[in-house]
Amino acid sequence: MENGKIRPDVVSYNTMIKGYCKAGKTQKAMELLRVMESINLEPDKITYMTLMQACYSEGIFDSCLALYHEMGEKGCEVPPHAYSLVVGGLCKEGKCLEGYVVFENMIRNGLKANVAVYTTLIDAFAKCGKMEEALELFERMKTDGLEPDEVSYGVIVNGLCKSGRLDEAMEYLRFCRANKVAVNAMFYSSLIDGLGKAGRVDEAQKLFEEMVEKDCPRDSYCYNALIDALAKCGRVNEALMLFNRMKDEGCDQTVYTYTILISGLFRERKNEEAMKLWDMMIDKGITPTAASFRALSIGLCLSGKVTRACKILDDLAPMGAIPETAFEDMIYVLCKAGRVKEACKLADGIVDRGREIPGRIRTVLINALRKAGNANLAMKLMHSKIGIGYDRVGSIKRRVKFRILLEI
DNA sequence: TTAGGGTTAG
């Protein structure tokens, strides 16, 4: 005690750290931890847990992991929730194997896993395409004396649907209904989407209609899944009827709904209707995403309206919603449709804006030119950048624009 | 009780 002042202890620091975390100032809170270290004040379990929770909530998973290691190294007791946060963070980053290692550490240290940690891991494995491992963990969880709940069944069913194992997924639906496990909208939307993608649209439709009887309110995910299934199998009129029903039912029509329908309408050459939906979406104040613009530009480019697509893209650019790669997507689509000349023209347009065509798009153009029988130009493109480059004539180097159409 | 799940395209 110097100068009559009381030196702050761990509790005072923890209180300040919690205050900063609550105010969303996680960085400031982390700085306080370093201050504690500099004055030789040992952080405790609460210090670390407060900081880990804040880092996890903000998605700063590497700091979360670092704190977990630090508390272990300092011989601090590591509570189960610390493991949950680390496993959850690693899984969210797609690192399911690393998450699994931490999970095993937790068990080795005598702590018991719970349903949420198991479910996090199961979902991460399913998303990495390791469905067998996900199912093994699911079995292990039950052997461990833990009862899976609606979320655990939901991630299993979602994983099975995504990997095309629909009959097994449907078996789980029957099981849950028979065993009084709640079947919620996410459960249904996974099945409707999976059935639709497998071409079993009528079954998808039946499930969708069944939801009312089963007292499960339909949300936009369920609607979007069925609208997508209908639009993709040439039943876009039925999809549009659902779109209207959605509004009557008070269900949000989202940017996904519009994107699905715009693609479906263009597919059936209903270009004007597709454009109308795009305008409706913009009028409603729904911000277009990269995917929605892709649907629109693919449709417009393939119906010969490349200029119109470019104009919309230019108008949207200031909104910042459309990625830099939008023009490249358009070149890709045109090449795929064999409209190489239009693709080249678009590429040249990008060059005139002072930008360069990236390697992968150049590859697409080269292959398209070769396919179209223009092997010479394809060869030439292989050896030069499209865009601003340098030309060497003897010892003189000069800056040139390389445009494709000039070469044809 | 703090932590776990979902859609557009290719």
Tab-separated table of C-alpha atoms (C1' of nucleotides) in Angstrom:
chain	number	residue	atom	x	y	z
A	1	MET	CA	0.000	0.000	0.000
A	2	GLU	CA	1.773	3.042	-1.255
A	3	ASN	CA	0.766	6.614	-0.719
A	4	GLY	CA	-2.246	5.434	1.181
A	5	LYS	CA	-3.820	4.090	-2.017
A	6	ILE	CA	-5.266	0.599	-2.186
A	7	ARG	CA	-3.684	-1.557	-4.885
A	8	PRO	CA	-6.383	-3.179	-7.077
A	9	ASP	CA	-6.621	-6.952	-6.648
A	10	VAL	CA	-7.804	-9.721	-9.029
A	11	VAL	CA	-11.433	-9.048	-8.198
A	12	SER	CA	-11.168	-5.389	-9.139
A	13	TYR	CA	-9.453	-6.283	-12.407
A	14	ASN	CA	-12.070	-8.950	-13.180
A	15	THR	CA	-14.796	-6.385	-12.599
A	16	MET	CA	-13.156	-3.916	-14.957
A	17	ILE	CA	-12.557	-6.623	-17.564
A	18	LYS	CA	-16.174	-7.695	-17.403
A	19	GLY	CA	-17.226	-4.072	-17.785
A	20	TYR	CA	-15.146	-3.632	-20.931
A	21	CYS	CA	-16.422	-6.916	-22.365
A	22	LYS	CA	-20.029	-5.948	-21.735
A	23	ALA	CA	-19.413	-2.632	-23.494
A	24	GLY	CA	-18.065	-4.526	-26.500
A	25	LYS	CA	-14.514	-3.325	-25.881
A	26	THR	CA	-12.847	-6.708	-25.916
A	27	GLN	CA	-9.510	-5.287	-27.015
A	28	LYS	CA	-9.405	-2.998	-23.972
A	29	ALA	CA	-10.279	-5.958	-21.771
A	30	MET	CA	-7.417	-7.973	-23.283
A	31	GLU	CA	-5.045	-5.101	-22.570
A	32	LEU	CA	-6.036	-5.230	-18.901
A	33	LEU	CA	-4.988	-8.883	-18.793
A	34	ARG	CA	-1.517	-7.822	-19.991
A	35	VAL	CA	-1.463	-5.063	-17.374
A	36	MET	CA	-2.165	-7.653	-14.698
A	37	GLU	CA	0.760	-9.711	-15.910
A	38	SER	CA	3.072	-6.696	-15.934
A	39	ILE	CA	2.367	-5.999	-12.275
A	40	ASN	CA	2.641	-9.678	-11.334
A	41	LEU	CA	-1.000	-10.065	-10.487
A	42	GLU	CA	-2.110	-13.634	-11.356
A	43	PRO	CA	-5.284	-13.785	-13.473
A	44	ASP	CA	-7.719	-16.421	-12.252
A	45	LYS	CA	-10.354	-18.699	-13.761
A	46	ILE	CA	-12.892	-15.872	-13.877
A	47	THR	CA	-10.517	-13.518	-15.679
A	48	TYR	CA	-9.891	-16.073	-18.398
A	49	MET	CA	-13.491	-17.217	-18.738
A	50	THR	CA	-14.801	-13.676	-19.051
A	51	LEU	CA	-12.299	-12.940	-21.788
A	52	MET	CA	-12.842	-16.240	-23.591
A	53	GLN	CA	-16.585	-15.743	-23.670
A	54	ALA	CA	-16.146	-12.248	-25.099
A	55	CYS	CA	-13.688	-13.423	-27.763
A	56	TYR	CA	-15.970	-16.292	-28.716
A	57	SER	CA	-18.992	-14.009	-29.044
A	58	GLU	CA	-17.043	-11.665	-31.284
A	59	GLY	CA	-15.775	-14.510	-33.412
A	60	ILE	CA	-12.122	-13.973	-32.459
A	61	PHE	CA	-11.505	-17.689	-32.139
A	62	ASP	CA	-7.706	-17.634	-32.234
A	63	SER	CA	-7.603	-15.396	-29.144
A	64	CYS	CA	-10.082	-17.714	-27.519
A	65	LEU	CA	-7.775	-20.652	-28.224
A	66	ALA	CA	-4.714	-18.743	-27.015
A	67	LEU	CA	-6.445	-17.921	-23.720
A	68	TYR	CA	-7.377	-21.569	-23.288
A	69	HIS	CA	-3.731	-22.610	-23.741
A	70	GLU	CA	-2.568	-19.866	-21.418
A	71	MET	CA	-4.878	-20.868	-18.620
A	72	GLY	CA	-3.734	-24.487	-18.955
A	73	GLU	CA	-0.064	-23.491	-18.875
A	74	LYS	CA	-0.570	-21.388	-15.765
A	75	GLY	CA	-2.040	-24.384	-13.965
A	76	CYS	CA	-5.413	-22.688	-13.743
A	77	GLU	CA	-8.440	-24.981	-13.509
A	78	VAL	CA	-9.997	-25.316	-16.990
A	79	PRO	CA	-13.789	-25.576	-16.626
A	80	PRO	CA	-15.956	-27.522	-19.105
A	81	HIS	CA	-17.292	-24.324	-20.627
A	82	ALA	CA	-13.774	-23.295	-21.701
A	83	TYR	CA	-13.561	-26.511	-23.719
A	84	SER	CA	-17.001	-25.861	-25.200
A	85	LEU	CA	-15.944	-22.419	-26.374
A	86	VAL	CA	-12.729	-23.713	-27.936
A	87	VAL	CA	-14.384	-26.694	-29.618
A	88	GLY	CA	-17.170	-24.420	-30.874
A	89	GLY	CA	-14.702	-21.886	-32.264
A	90	LEU	CA	-12.602	-24.489	-34.047
A	91	CYS	CA	-15.717	-26.102	-35.508
A	92	LYS	CA	-17.036	-22.769	-36.751
A	93	GLU	CA	-13.760	-22.349	-38.625
A	94	GLY	CA	-14.206	-25.761	-40.184
A	95	LYS	CA	-11.394	-27.327	-38.173
A	96	CYS	CA	-13.338	-30.352	-37.017
A	97	LEU	CA	-10.294	-32.561	-36.379
A	98	GLU	CA	-8.649	-29.953	-34.168
A	99	GLY	CA	-11.942	-29.503	-32.356
A	100	TYR	CA	-12.074	-33.226	-31.833
A	101	VAL	CA	-8.590	-33.224	-30.260
A	102	VAL	CA	-9.680	-30.587	-27.712
A	103	PHE	CA	-12.826	-32.596	-27.036
A	104	GLU	CA	-10.705	-35.702	-26.313
A	105	ASN	CA	-8.474	-33.609	-24.035
A	106	MET	CA	-11.489	-32.566	-22.069
A	107	ILE	CA	-12.528	-36.176	-21.516
A	108	ARG	CA	-8.962	-37.200	-20.677
A	109	ASN	CA	-8.965	-34.515	-18.000
A	110	GLY	CA	-11.940	-36.184	-16.374
A	111	LEU	CA	-14.614	-33.755	-17.538
A	112	LYS	CA	-17.936	-34.865	-18.947
A	113	ALA	CA	-19.102	-33.800	-22.372
A	114	ASN	CA	-22.641	-32.514	-22.802
A	115	VAL	CA	-25.211	-32.557	-25.590
A	116	ALA	CA	-24.218	-29.147	-26.949
A	117	VAL	CA	-20.512	-30.001	-27.398
A	118	TYR	CA	-21.352	-33.303	-29.047
A	119	THR	CA	-23.822	-31.582	-31.348
A	120	THR	CA	-21.277	-28.915	-32.329
A	121	LEU	CA	-18.766	-31.603	-33.270
A	122	ILE	CA	-21.306	-33.762	-35.090
A	123	ASP	CA	-22.382	-30.793	-37.168
A	124	ALA	CA	-18.783	-29.826	-37.973
A	125	PHE	CA	-17.936	-33.361	-39.119
A	126	ALA	CA	-21.072	-33.509	-41.238
A	127	LYS	CA	-20.158	-30.192	-42.866
A	128	CYS	CA	-16.637	-31.401	-43.693
A	129	GLY	CA	-18.179	-34.300	-45.567
A	130	LYS	CA	-17.287	-36.770	-42.824
A	131	MET	CA	-20.792	-38.102	-42.316
A	132	GLU	CA	-19.660	-41.511	-41.045
A	133	GLU	CA	-17.609	-39.889	-38.270
A	134	ALA	CA	-20.579	-37.668	-37.445
A	135	LEU	CA	-22.825	-40.703	-37.087
A	136	GLU	CA	-20.222	-42.482	-34.947
A	137	LEU	CA	-20.087	-39.492	-32.588
A	138	PHE	CA	-23.858	-39.498	-32.445
A	139	GLU	CA	-23.823	-43.147	-31.340
A	140	ARG	CA	-21.052	-42.455	-28.853
A	141	MET	CA	-23.050	-39.638	-27.354
A	142	LYS	CA	-25.937	-42.019	-26.670
A	143	THR	CA	-23.582	-44.651	-25.224
A	144	ASP	CA	-22.231	-41.873	-23.027
A	145	GLY	CA	-25.677	-41.647	-21.442
A	146	LEU	CA	-26.640	-38.403	-23.169
A	147	GLU	CA	-30.064	-38.067	-24.760
A	148	PRO	CA	-29.960	-36.329	-28.173
A	149	ASP	CA	-32.445	-33.484	-28.423
A	150	GLU	CA	-34.148	-31.803	-31.381
A	151	VAL	CA	-31.004	-29.892	-32.305
A	152	SER	CA	-28.848	-33.045	-32.353
A	153	TYR	CA	-31.382	-34.856	-34.537
A	154	GLY	CA	-31.635	-31.746	-36.684
A	155	VAL	CA	-27.908	-31.665	-37.507
A	156	ILE	CA	-27.868	-35.418	-38.240
A	157	VAL	CA	-30.826	-35.117	-40.591
A	158	ASN	CA	-29.343	-32.033	-42.248
A	159	GLY	CA	-26.051	-33.863	-42.813
A	160	LEU	CA	-27.780	-36.924	-44.245
A	161	CYS	CA	-29.857	-34.774	-46.599
A	162	LYS	CA	-26.808	-32.831	-47.783
A	163	SER	CA	-25.010	-36.069	-48.578
A	164	GLY	CA	-27.991	-37.427	-50.471
A	165	ARG	CA	-28.904	-40.077	-47.886
A	166	LEU	CA	-32.583	-39.217	-47.919
A	167	ASP	CA	-34.096	-42.514	-46.942
A	168	GLU	CA	-32.054	-42.593	-43.755
A	169	ALA	CA	-33.071	-38.979	-43.068
A	170	MET	CA	-36.738	-39.885	-43.536
A	171	GLU	CA	-36.247	-42.792	-41.153
A	172	TYR	CA	-35.146	-40.271	-38.493
A	173	LEU	CA	-38.295	-38.255	-39.124
A	174	ARG	CA	-40.413	-41.315	-38.403
A	175	PHE	CA	-38.307	-42.086	-35.341
A	176	CYS	CA	-38.618	-38.595	-33.893
A	177	ARG	CA	-42.343	-38.487	-34.448
A	178	ALA	CA	-42.767	-41.869	-32.756
A	179	ASN	CA	-40.528	-40.931	-29.842
A	180	LYS	CA	-41.891	-37.491	-29.084
A	181	VAL	CA	-38.782	-35.628	-30.162
A	182	ALA	CA	-39.876	-32.210	-31.418
A	183	VAL	CA	-39.659	-31.919	-35.209
A	184	ASN	CA	-39.112	-28.257	-35.958
A	185	ALA	CA	-38.982	-26.094	-39.079
A	186	MET	CA	-35.269	-26.613	-39.561
A	187	PHE	CA	-35.773	-30.368	-39.552
A	188	TYR	CA	-38.441	-29.991	-42.234
A	189	SER	CA	-36.504	-27.514	-44.354
A	190	SER	CA	-33.518	-29.901	-44.507
A	191	LEU	CA	-35.768	-32.700	-45.710
A	192	ILE	CA	-37.696	-30.567	-48.182
A	193	ASP	CA	-34.436	-29.256	-49.627
A	194	GLY	CA	-32.852	-32.710	-49.798
A	195	LEU	CA	-35.887	-34.310	-51.417
A	196	GLY	CA	-36.163	-31.469	-53.913
A	197	LYS	CA	-32.501	-31.682	-54.890
A	198	ALA	CA	-32.880	-35.439	-55.368
A	199	GLY	CA	-35.757	-34.775	-57.755
A	200	ARG	CA	-38.351	-36.130	-55.325
A	201	VAL	CA	-40.402	-32.940	-55.552
A	202	ASP	CA	-43.786	-34.499	-54.850
A	203	GLU	CA	-42.535	-35.964	-51.595
A	204	ALA	CA	-41.062	-32.593	-50.690
A	205	GLN	CA	-44.410	-30.962	-51.384
A	206	LYS	CA	-46.210	-33.546	-49.275
A	207	LEU	CA	-43.949	-32.870	-46.313
A	208	PHE	CA	-44.441	-29.135	-46.724
A	209	GLU	CA	-48.224	-29.535	-46.628
A	210	GLU	CA	-47.993	-31.935	-43.699
A	211	MET	CA	-46.337	-29.333	-41.497
A	212	VAL	CA	-49.653	-27.616	-40.762
A	213	GLU	CA	-51.256	-30.831	-39.499
A	214	LYS	CA	-48.228	-31.458	-37.321
A	215	ASP	CA	-48.578	-27.995	-35.864
A	216	CYS	CA	-45.228	-26.782	-37.093
A	217	PRO	CA	-45.292	-23.250	-38.518
A	218	ARG	CA	-43.543	-22.923	-41.885
A	219	ASP	CA	-40.745	-20.412	-42.090
A	220	SER	CA	-38.955	-18.838	-45.053
A	221	TYR	CA	-36.390	-21.658	-45.185
A	222	CYS	CA	-39.117	-24.228	-45.820
A	223	TYR	CA	-40.761	-22.037	-48.426
A	224	ASN	CA	-37.470	-21.302	-50.179
A	225	ALA	CA	-36.539	-24.981	-50.300
A	226	LEU	CA	-39.810	-25.959	-51.963
A	227	ILE	CA	-39.864	-22.929	-54.267
A	228	ASP	CA	-36.370	-23.904	-55.389
A	229	ALA	CA	-37.376	-27.516	-55.996
A	230	LEU	CA	-40.386	-26.464	-58.086
A	231	ALA	CA	-38.480	-23.810	-60.040
A	232	LYS	CA	-35.732	-26.257	-60.945
A	233	CYS	CA	-38.020	-28.907	-62.368
A	234	GLY	CA	-39.873	-26.580	-64.673
A	235	ARG	CA	-42.814	-25.842	-62.383
A	236	VAL	CA	-42.090	-22.162	-61.969
A	237	ASN	CA	-45.782	-21.217	-61.973
A	238	GLU	CA	-46.375	-23.315	-58.897
A	239	ALA	CA	-43.276	-21.730	-57.391
A	240	LEU	CA	-44.811	-18.294	-57.995
A	241	MET	CA	-48.040	-19.392	-56.321
A	242	LEU	CA	-46.027	-20.338	-53.258
A	243	PHE	CA	-44.291	-16.980	-53.401
A	244	ASN	CA	-47.693	-15.310	-53.063
A	245	ARG	CA	-48.842	-17.726	-50.398
A	246	MET	CA	-45.757	-16.858	-48.447
A	247	LYS	CA	-46.843	-13.245	-48.244
A	248	ASP	CA	-50.396	-14.214	-47.190
A	249	GLU	CA	-48.985	-16.418	-44.463
A	250	GLY	CA	-46.892	-13.545	-43.131
A	251	CYS	CA	-43.651	-15.240	-43.997
A	252	ASP	CA	-40.692	-13.074	-45.009
A	253	GLN	CA	-39.777	-13.096	-48.687
A	254	THR	CA	-36.020	-12.865	-48.513
A	255	VAL	CA	-33.218	-12.229	-50.975
A	256	TYR	CA	-32.985	-16.038	-51.277
A	257	THR	CA	-36.622	-16.283	-52.351
A	258	TYR	CA	-36.124	-13.684	-55.054
A	259	THR	CA	-32.860	-15.195	-56.261
A	260	ILE	CA	-34.377	-18.650	-56.629
A	261	LEU	CA	-37.339	-17.312	-58.572
A	262	ILE	CA	-35.284	-15.045	-60.817
A	263	SER	CA	-33.111	-18.018	-61.826
A	264	GLY	CA	-36.183	-20.180	-62.378
A	265	LEU	CA	-37.927	-17.594	-64.544
A	266	PHE	CA	-34.844	-17.024	-66.719
A	267	ARG	CA	-34.489	-20.774	-67.086
A	268	GLU	CA	-37.943	-20.880	-68.635
A	269	ARG	CA	-37.119	-17.852	-70.808
A	270	LYS	CA	-39.566	-15.664	-68.912
A	271	ASN	CA	-37.072	-12.840	-69.010
A	272	GLU	CA	-39.462	-9.957	-68.465
A	273	GLU	CA	-41.044	-11.591	-65.422
A	274	ALA	CA	-37.604	-12.265	-63.995
A	275	MET	CA	-36.662	-8.607	-64.432
A	276	LYS	CA	-39.930	-7.581	-62.807
A	277	LEU	CA	-39.077	-9.639	-59.744
A	278	TRP	CA	-35.623	-8.078	-59.598
A	279	ASP	CA	-37.161	-4.597	-59.643
A	280	MET	CA	-39.700	-5.622	-57.017
A	281	MET	CA	-36.878	-6.797	-54.804
A	282	ILE	CA	-34.974	-3.533	-55.177
A	283	ASP	CA	-38.163	-1.505	-54.585
A	284	LYS	CA	-38.747	-3.398	-51.349
A	285	GLY	CA	-35.349	-2.293	-50.158
A	286	ILE	CA	-33.888	-5.792	-50.163
A	287	THR	CA	-30.149	-5.520	-50.789
A	288	PRO	CA	-29.036	-7.752	-53.650
A	289	THR	CA	-26.289	-10.215	-52.861
A	290	ALA	CA	-23.545	-11.567	-55.092
A	291	ALA	CA	-25.677	-14.648	-55.739
A	292	SER	CA	-28.763	-12.650	-56.688
A	293	PHE	CA	-26.794	-10.540	-59.110
A	294	ARG	CA	-25.282	-13.693	-60.559
A	295	ALA	CA	-28.780	-15.063	-61.215
A	296	LEU	CA	-29.745	-11.844	-62.965
A	297	SER	CA	-26.579	-11.490	-65.033
A	298	ILE	CA	-26.574	-15.108	-66.135
A	299	GLY	CA	-30.149	-14.693	-67.313
A	300	LEU	CA	-29.491	-11.412	-69.083
A	301	CYS	CA	-26.223	-12.544	-70.670
A	302	LEU	CA	-27.728	-15.753	-71.988
A	303	SER	CA	-30.673	-13.913	-73.465
A	304	GLY	CA	-28.265	-11.644	-75.283
A	305	LYS	CA	-28.552	-8.608	-73.034
A	306	VAL	CA	-24.955	-8.333	-71.940
A	307	THR	CA	-25.026	-4.531	-72.136
A	308	ARG	CA	-28.062	-4.350	-69.883
A	309	ALA	CA	-26.391	-6.636	-67.346
A	310	CYS	CA	-23.316	-4.416	-67.389
A	311	LYS	CA	-25.413	-1.315	-66.854
A	312	ILE	CA	-27.196	-2.801	-63.839
A	313	LEU	CA	-23.855	-3.870	-62.475
A	314	ASP	CA	-22.487	-0.334	-62.866
A	315	ASP	CA	-25.545	1.105	-61.120
A	316	LEU	CA	-25.142	-1.313	-58.242
A	317	ALA	CA	-21.423	-0.853	-57.755
A	318	PRO	CA	-21.775	2.222	-55.513
A	319	MET	CA	-23.966	0.178	-53.149
A	320	GLY	CA	-20.982	-2.065	-52.531
A	321	ALA	CA	-23.130	-5.196	-52.478
A	322	ILE	CA	-21.720	-6.767	-55.607
A	323	PRO	CA	-18.248	-8.249	-55.520
A	324	GLU	CA	-15.428	-7.365	-57.854
A	325	THR	CA	-15.795	-10.743	-59.481
A	326	ALA	CA	-19.245	-10.080	-60.987
A	327	PHE	CA	-17.842	-9.358	-64.453
A	328	GLU	CA	-15.798	-12.503	-64.235
A	329	ASP	CA	-18.885	-14.546	-63.449
A	330	MET	CA	-20.466	-13.134	-66.572
A	331	ILE	CA	-17.454	-14.043	-68.714
A	332	TYR	CA	-17.581	-17.526	-67.272
A	333	VAL	CA	-21.274	-17.942	-68.108
A	334	LEU	CA	-20.845	-16.662	-71.649
A	335	CYS	CA	-17.917	-19.004	-72.300
A	336	LYS	CA	-19.866	-21.937	-70.965
A	337	ALA	CA	-22.676	-21.116	-73.361
A	338	GLY	CA	-20.185	-21.004	-76.242
A	339	ARG	CA	-20.615	-17.247	-76.759
A	340	VAL	CA	-16.912	-16.620	-76.805
A	341	LYS	CA	-17.002	-13.421	-78.770
A	342	GLU	CA	-19.292	-11.745	-76.262
A	343	ALA	CA	-17.123	-13.021	-73.438
A	344	CYS	CA	-14.041	-11.541	-75.098
A	345	LYS	CA	-15.808	-8.233	-75.567
A	346	LEU	CA	-16.631	-8.151	-71.879
A	347	ALA	CA	-13.042	-8.992	-70.986
A	348	ASP	CA	-11.824	-6.162	-73.201
A	349	GLY	CA	-14.265	-3.827	-71.494
A	350	ILE	CA	-12.693	-4.673	-68.154
A	351	VAL	CA	-9.253	-3.927	-69.587
A	352	ASP	CA	-10.496	-0.548	-70.759
A	353	ARG	CA	-11.534	0.194	-67.193
A	354	GLY	CA	-7.924	-0.309	-66.252
A	355	ARG	CA	-8.285	-3.668	-64.600
A	356	GLU	CA	-6.645	-6.958	-65.268
A	357	ILE	CA	-8.265	-10.310	-66.014
A	358	PRO	CA	-7.216	-12.861	-63.398
A	359	GLY	CA	-5.547	-16.123	-64.376
A	360	ARG	CA	-8.480	-18.423	-63.798
A	361	ILE	CA	-10.749	-16.396	-66.081
A	362	ARG	CA	-8.025	-16.315	-68.689
A	363	THR	CA	-7.940	-20.107	-68.527
A	364	VAL	CA	-11.696	-20.205	-69.079
A	365	LEU	CA	-11.327	-17.939	-72.110
A	366	ILE	CA	-8.440	-19.971	-73.518
A	367	ASN	CA	-10.420	-23.201	-73.285
A	368	ALA	CA	-13.487	-21.586	-74.811
A	369	LEU	CA	-11.455	-20.202	-77.720
A	370	ARG	CA	-9.874	-23.580	-78.316
A	371	LYS	CA	-13.259	-25.270	-78.300
A	372	ALA	CA	-14.563	-22.683	-80.758
A	373	GLY	CA	-11.755	-23.623	-83.131
A	374	ASN	CA	-9.624	-20.547	-82.599
A	375	ALA	CA	-6.486	-22.376	-81.504
A	376	ASN	CA	-4.164	-19.609	-82.659
A	377	LEU	CA	-5.686	-16.989	-80.448
A	378	ALA	CA	-5.874	-19.473	-77.594
A	379	MET	CA	-2.117	-20.008	-77.941
A	380	LYS	CA	-1.482	-16.310	-78.023
A	381	LEU	CA	-3.525	-15.781	-74.872
A	382	MET	CA	-1.558	-18.497	-73.111
A	383	HIS	CA	1.550	-16.368	-73.439
A	384	SER	CA	0.158	-12.968	-72.592
A	385	LYS	CA	-1.838	-11.308	-69.898
A	386	ILE	CA	-5.152	-9.829	-70.859
A	387	GLY	CA	-4.983	-6.259	-69.720
A	388	ILE	CA	-2.190	-3.859	-69.096
A	389	GLY	CA	1.121	-5.462	-69.825
A	390	TYR	CA	4.487	-4.825	-71.360
A	391	ASP	CA	5.592	-5.483	-74.851
A	392	ARG	CA	9.242	-5.898	-75.637
A	393	VAL	CA	10.511	-4.931	-79.026
A	394	GLY	CA	14.232	-5.562	-79.043
A	395	SER	CA	15.529	-3.719	-76.001
A	396	ILE	CA	12.597	-1.320	-75.842
A	397	LYS	CA	9.877	-2.113	-73.304
A	398	ARG	CA	6.547	-0.357	-73.619
A	399	ARG	CA	3.329	-0.422	-71.765
A	400	VAL	CA	0.440	-1.824	-73.815
A	401	LYS	CA	-3.125	-2.895	-73.406
A	402	PHE	CA	-3.749	-6.374	-74.644
A	403	ARG	CA	-7.290	-6.758	-75.926
A	404	ILE	CA	-8.573	-9.986	-77.357
A	405	LEU	CA	-10.947	-8.775	-80.009
A	406	LEU	CA	-8.224	-6.770	-81.706
A	407	GLU	CA	-6.463	-10.053	-82.306
A	408	ILE	CA	-9.368	-11.826	-83.928
B	1	DT	C1'	-28.027	-22.178	-18.442
B	2	DT	C1'	-23.052	-19.951	-19.962
B	3	DA	C1'	-22.619	-23.375	-25.403
B	4	DG	C1'	-25.125	-26.438	-30.310
B	5	DG	C1'	-28.499	-26.445	-36.041
B	6	DG	C1'	-30.843	-24.184	-41.754
B	7	DT	C1'	-31.618	-21.726	-47.831
B	8	DT	C1'	-29.588	-19.205	-53.564
B	9	DA	C1'	-24.778	-21.096	-57.624
B	10	DG	C1'	-20.979	-24.566	-59.375
